[in-house]
mmCIF file of C-alpha atoms in Angstrom:
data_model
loop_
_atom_site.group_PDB
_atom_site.id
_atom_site.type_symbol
_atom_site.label_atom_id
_atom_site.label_comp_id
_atom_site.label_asym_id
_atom_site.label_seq_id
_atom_site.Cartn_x
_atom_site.Cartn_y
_atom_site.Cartn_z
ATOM 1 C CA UNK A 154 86.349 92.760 93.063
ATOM 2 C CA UNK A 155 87.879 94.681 95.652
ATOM 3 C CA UNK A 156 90.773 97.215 95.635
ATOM 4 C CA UNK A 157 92.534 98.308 98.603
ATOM 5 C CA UNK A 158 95.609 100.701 98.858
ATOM 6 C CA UNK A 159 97.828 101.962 102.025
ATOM 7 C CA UNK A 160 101.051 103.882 102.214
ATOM 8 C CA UNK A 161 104.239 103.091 103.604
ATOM 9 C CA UNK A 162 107.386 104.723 104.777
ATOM 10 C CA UNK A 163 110.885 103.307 104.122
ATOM 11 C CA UNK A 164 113.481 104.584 105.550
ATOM 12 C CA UNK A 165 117.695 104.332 104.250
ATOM 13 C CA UNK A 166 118.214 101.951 106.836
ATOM 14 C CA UNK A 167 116.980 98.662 107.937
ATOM 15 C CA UNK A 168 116.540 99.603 111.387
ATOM 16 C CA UNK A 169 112.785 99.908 111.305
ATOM 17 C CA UNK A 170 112.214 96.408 110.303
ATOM 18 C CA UNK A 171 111.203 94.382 113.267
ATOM 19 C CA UNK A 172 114.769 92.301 114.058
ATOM 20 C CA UNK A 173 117.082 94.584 112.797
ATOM 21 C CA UNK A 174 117.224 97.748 115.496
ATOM 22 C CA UNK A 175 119.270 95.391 117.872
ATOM 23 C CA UNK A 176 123.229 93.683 117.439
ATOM 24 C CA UNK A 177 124.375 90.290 118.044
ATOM 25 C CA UNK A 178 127.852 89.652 119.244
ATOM 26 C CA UNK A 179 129.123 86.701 120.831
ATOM 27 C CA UNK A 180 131.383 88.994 122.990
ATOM 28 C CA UNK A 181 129.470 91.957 124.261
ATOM 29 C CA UNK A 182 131.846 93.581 126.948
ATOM 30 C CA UNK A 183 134.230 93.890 123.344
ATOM 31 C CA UNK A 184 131.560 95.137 121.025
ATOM 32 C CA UNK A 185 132.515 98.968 119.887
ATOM 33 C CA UNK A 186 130.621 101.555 121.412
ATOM 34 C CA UNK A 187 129.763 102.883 117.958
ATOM 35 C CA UNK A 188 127.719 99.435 117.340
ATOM 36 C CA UNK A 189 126.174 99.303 120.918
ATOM 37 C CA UNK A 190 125.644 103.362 121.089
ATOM 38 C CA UNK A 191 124.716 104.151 117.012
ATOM 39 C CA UNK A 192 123.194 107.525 117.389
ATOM 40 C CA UNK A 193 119.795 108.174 115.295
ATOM 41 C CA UNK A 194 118.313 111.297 113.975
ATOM 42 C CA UNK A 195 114.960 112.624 115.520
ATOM 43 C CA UNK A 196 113.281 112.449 112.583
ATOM 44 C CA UNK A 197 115.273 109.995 109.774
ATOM 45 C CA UNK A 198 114.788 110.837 106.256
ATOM 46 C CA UNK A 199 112.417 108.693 104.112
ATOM 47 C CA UNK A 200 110.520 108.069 101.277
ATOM 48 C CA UNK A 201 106.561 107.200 100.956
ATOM 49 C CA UNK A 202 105.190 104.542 98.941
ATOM 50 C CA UNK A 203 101.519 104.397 98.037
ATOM 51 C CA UNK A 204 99.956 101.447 95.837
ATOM 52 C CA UNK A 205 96.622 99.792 95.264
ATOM 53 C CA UNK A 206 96.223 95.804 95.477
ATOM 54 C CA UNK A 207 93.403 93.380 93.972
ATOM 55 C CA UNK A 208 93.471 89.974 92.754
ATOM 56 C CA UNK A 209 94.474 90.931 89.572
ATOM 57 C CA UNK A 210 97.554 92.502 90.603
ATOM 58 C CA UNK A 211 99.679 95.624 92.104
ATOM 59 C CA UNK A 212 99.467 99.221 90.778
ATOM 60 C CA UNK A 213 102.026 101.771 89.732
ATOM 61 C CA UNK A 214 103.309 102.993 93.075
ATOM 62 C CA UNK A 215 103.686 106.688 93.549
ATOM 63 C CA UNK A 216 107.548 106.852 95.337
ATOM 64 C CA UNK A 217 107.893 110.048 96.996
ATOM 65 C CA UNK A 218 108.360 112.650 99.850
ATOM 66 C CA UNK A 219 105.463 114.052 102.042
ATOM 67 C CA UNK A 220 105.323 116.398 104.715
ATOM 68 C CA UNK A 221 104.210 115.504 108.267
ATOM 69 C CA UNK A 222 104.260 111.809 109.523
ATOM 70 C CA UNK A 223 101.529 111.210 107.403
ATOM 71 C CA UNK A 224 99.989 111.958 103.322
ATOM 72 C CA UNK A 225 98.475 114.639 103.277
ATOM 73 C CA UNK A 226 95.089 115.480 101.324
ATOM 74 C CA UNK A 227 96.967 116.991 98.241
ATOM 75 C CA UNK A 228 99.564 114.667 98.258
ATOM 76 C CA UNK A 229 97.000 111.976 98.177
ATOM 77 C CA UNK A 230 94.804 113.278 95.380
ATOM 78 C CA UNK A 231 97.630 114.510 93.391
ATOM 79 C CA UNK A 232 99.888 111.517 93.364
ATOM 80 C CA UNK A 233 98.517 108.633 94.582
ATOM 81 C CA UNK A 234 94.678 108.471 93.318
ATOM 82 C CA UNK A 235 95.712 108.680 89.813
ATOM 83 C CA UNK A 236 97.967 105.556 90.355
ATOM 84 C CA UNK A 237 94.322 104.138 91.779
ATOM 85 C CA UNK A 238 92.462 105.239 88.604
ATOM 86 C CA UNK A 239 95.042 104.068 86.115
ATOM 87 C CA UNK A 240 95.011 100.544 87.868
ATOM 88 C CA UNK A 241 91.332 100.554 87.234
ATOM 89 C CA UNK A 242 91.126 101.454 83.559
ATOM 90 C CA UNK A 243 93.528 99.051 83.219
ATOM 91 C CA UNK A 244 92.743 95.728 85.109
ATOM 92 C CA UNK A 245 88.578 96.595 85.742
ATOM 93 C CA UNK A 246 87.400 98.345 83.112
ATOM 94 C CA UNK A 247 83.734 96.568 82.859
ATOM 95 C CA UNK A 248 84.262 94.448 86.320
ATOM 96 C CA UNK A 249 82.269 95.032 89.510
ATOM 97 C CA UNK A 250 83.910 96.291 91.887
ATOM 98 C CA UNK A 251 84.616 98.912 95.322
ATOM 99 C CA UNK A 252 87.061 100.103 96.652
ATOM 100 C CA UNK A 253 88.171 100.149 100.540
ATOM 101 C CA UNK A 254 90.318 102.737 101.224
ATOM 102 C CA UNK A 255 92.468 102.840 103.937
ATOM 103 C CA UNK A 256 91.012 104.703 107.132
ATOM 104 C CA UNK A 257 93.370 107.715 107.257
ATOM 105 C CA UNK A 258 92.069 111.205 107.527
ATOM 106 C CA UNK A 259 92.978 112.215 104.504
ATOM 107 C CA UNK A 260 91.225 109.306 102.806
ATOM 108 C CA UNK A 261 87.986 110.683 103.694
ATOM 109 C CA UNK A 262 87.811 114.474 103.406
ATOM 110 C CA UNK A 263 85.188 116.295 101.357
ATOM 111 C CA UNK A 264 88.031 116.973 98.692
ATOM 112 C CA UNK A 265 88.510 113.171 98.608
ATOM 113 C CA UNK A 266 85.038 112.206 98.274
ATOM 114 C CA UNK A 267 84.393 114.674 95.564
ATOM 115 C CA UNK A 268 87.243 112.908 93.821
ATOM 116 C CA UNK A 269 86.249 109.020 94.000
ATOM 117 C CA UNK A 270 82.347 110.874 92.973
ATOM 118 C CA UNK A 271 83.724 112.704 89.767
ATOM 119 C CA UNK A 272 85.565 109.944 88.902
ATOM 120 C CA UNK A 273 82.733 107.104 89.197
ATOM 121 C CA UNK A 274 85.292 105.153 91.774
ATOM 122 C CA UNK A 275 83.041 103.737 94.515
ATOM 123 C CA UNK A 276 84.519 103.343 97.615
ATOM 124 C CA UNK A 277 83.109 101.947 100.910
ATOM 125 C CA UNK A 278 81.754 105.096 102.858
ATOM 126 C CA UNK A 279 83.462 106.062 106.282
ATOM 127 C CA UNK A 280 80.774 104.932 108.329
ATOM 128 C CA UNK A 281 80.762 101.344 107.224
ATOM 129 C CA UNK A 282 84.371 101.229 107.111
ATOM 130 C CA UNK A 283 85.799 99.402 110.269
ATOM 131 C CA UNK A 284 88.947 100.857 111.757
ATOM 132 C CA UNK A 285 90.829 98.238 113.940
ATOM 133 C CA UNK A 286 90.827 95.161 111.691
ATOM 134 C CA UNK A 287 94.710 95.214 110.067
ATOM 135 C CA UNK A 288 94.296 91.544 109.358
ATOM 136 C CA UNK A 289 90.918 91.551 106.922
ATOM 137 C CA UNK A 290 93.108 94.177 104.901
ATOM 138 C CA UNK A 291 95.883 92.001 102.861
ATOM 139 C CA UNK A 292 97.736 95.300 101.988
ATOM 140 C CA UNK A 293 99.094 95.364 105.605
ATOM 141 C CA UNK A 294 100.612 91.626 105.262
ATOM 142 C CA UNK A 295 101.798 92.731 101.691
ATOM 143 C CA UNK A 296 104.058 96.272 103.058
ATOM 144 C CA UNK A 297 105.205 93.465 106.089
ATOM 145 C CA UNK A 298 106.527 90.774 103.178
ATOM 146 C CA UNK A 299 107.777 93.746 101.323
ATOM 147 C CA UNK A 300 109.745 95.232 103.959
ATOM 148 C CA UNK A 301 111.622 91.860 104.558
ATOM 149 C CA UNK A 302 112.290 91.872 100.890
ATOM 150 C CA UNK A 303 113.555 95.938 100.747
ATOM 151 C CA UNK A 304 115.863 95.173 103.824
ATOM 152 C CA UNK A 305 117.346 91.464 103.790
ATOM 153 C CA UNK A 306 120.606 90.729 104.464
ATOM 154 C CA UNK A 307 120.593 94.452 105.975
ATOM 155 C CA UNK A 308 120.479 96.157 102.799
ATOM 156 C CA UNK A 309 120.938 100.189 103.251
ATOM 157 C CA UNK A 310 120.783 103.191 101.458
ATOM 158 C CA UNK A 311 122.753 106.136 100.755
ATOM 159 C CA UNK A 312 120.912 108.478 99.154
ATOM 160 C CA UNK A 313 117.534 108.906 97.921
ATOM 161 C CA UNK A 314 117.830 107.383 94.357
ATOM 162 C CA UNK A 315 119.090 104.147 95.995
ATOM 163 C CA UNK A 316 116.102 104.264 98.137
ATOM 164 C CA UNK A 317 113.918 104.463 95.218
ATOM 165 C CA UNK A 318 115.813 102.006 93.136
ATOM 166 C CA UNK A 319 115.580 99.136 95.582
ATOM 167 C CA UNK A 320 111.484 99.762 96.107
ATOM 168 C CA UNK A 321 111.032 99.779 92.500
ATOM 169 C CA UNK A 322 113.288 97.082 91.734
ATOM 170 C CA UNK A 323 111.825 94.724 94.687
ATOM 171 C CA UNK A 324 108.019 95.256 93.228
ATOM 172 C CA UNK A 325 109.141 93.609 90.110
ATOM 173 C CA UNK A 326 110.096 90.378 92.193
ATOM 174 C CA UNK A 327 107.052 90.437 94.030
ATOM 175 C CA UNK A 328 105.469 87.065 93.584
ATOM 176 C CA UNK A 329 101.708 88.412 91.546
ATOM 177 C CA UNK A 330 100.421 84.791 92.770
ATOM 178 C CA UNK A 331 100.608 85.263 96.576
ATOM 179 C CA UNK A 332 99.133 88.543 95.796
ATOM 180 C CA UNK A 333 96.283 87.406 94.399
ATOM 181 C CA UNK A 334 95.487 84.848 96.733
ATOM 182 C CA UNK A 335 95.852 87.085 99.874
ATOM 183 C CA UNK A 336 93.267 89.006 97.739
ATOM 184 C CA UNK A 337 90.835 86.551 96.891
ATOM 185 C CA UNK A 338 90.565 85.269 100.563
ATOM 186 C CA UNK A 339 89.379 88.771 101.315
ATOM 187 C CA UNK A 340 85.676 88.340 101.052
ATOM 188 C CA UNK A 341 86.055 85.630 102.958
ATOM 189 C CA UNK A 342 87.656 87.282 105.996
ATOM 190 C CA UNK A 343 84.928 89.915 105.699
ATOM 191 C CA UNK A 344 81.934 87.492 106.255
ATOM 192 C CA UNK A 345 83.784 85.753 109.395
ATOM 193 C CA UNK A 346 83.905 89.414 110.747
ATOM 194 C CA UNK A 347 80.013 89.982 110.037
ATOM 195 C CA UNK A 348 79.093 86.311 111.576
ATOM 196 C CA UNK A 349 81.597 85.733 114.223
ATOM 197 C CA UNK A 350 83.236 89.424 115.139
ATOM 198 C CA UNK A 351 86.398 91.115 114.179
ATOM 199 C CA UNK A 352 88.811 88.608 116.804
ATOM 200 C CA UNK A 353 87.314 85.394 114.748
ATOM 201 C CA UNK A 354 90.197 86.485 111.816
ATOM 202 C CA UNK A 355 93.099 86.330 114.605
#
């Protein structure tokens, strides 16, 4: 088996969803200024959500605020490895299996390594890790599926619980079939990559 994980941000609004930052208006010299000029904050509050995937399923997220644009190595070890380890003893307890972590920094410092070793987690090393191939890694299709789900209809939020709420509550609907079956075409992805090169997959 193989287990993957990535973090993403989410933000109260639904601007950062590809479609959404723009207005339609059938009369654009009339439009309000306030729609056409909406003013944005240099750095717009939001939440992180980290999460492991396999065919047999979805962790536990960890929902939460970080520092910096992205998790850091404490925030990582602390809060979203044990979501990792927990998803292991409970879907591949006896199975065969690595994981591939996502190719952050902080996925790969000493203090991280030590972890995944004192654990008995193991985890594709660094150097055999590839770094540009989004699509071989269904976790980044998953967070784009997501988002559509978190923001339809141009859902917002107010506050931080909301925020929180609506992740939580749009995990539950995830379909666990589409999961697995982005999951399961993994190893197959991989091989194309090793026989034919990393743009074979496009």
């Amino acid at each position: 088996f193989i287990i993957v994980d990535d973090e993403k941000y989410f933000t109260f609004l639904s601007e950062e969803t590809p479609g959404n930052a723009g207005f339609y208006s059938s009369n654009k010299e009339n439009t309000p200024d306030e729609v056409k000029f909406k003013s944005k904050q240099k750095f717009e509050p939001k939440m992180l959500a980290c999460l492991s995937l396999s065919s047999k399923g979805i962790s536990t997220p960890f929902i939460g605020t970080t520092k910096g644009p992205a998790v850091n190595i404490d925030a990582y070890i602390r809060k979203c490895l044990p979501k990792l380890l927990k998803f292991i003893e409970k879907h591949h307890l006896g199975d065969k299996y690595i994981f591939w972590p996502d190719f952050a920094s902080s996925h790969y410092t000493n203090k991280t390594s030590a972890w995944f070793n004192e654990q008995k987690v193991p985890f594709v090393p660094k150097f055999a890790n590839p770094p540009n191939v989004p699509k071989a890694r269904p976790i980044e299709d998953f967070w784009s599926i997501f988002a559509d789900k978190m923001y339809s209809e141009g859902w917002t939020a107010i506050n931080q619980e909301q925020l929180v709420n609506r992740i939580n509550s749009q995990l539950k609907k995830i379909d666990l079939d589409t999961v697995q079956a982005m999951m399961e075409g993994i190893r197959k992805k991989l091989r194309k990559i090793e026989d034919k090169g990393p743009f074979s997959i496009l």
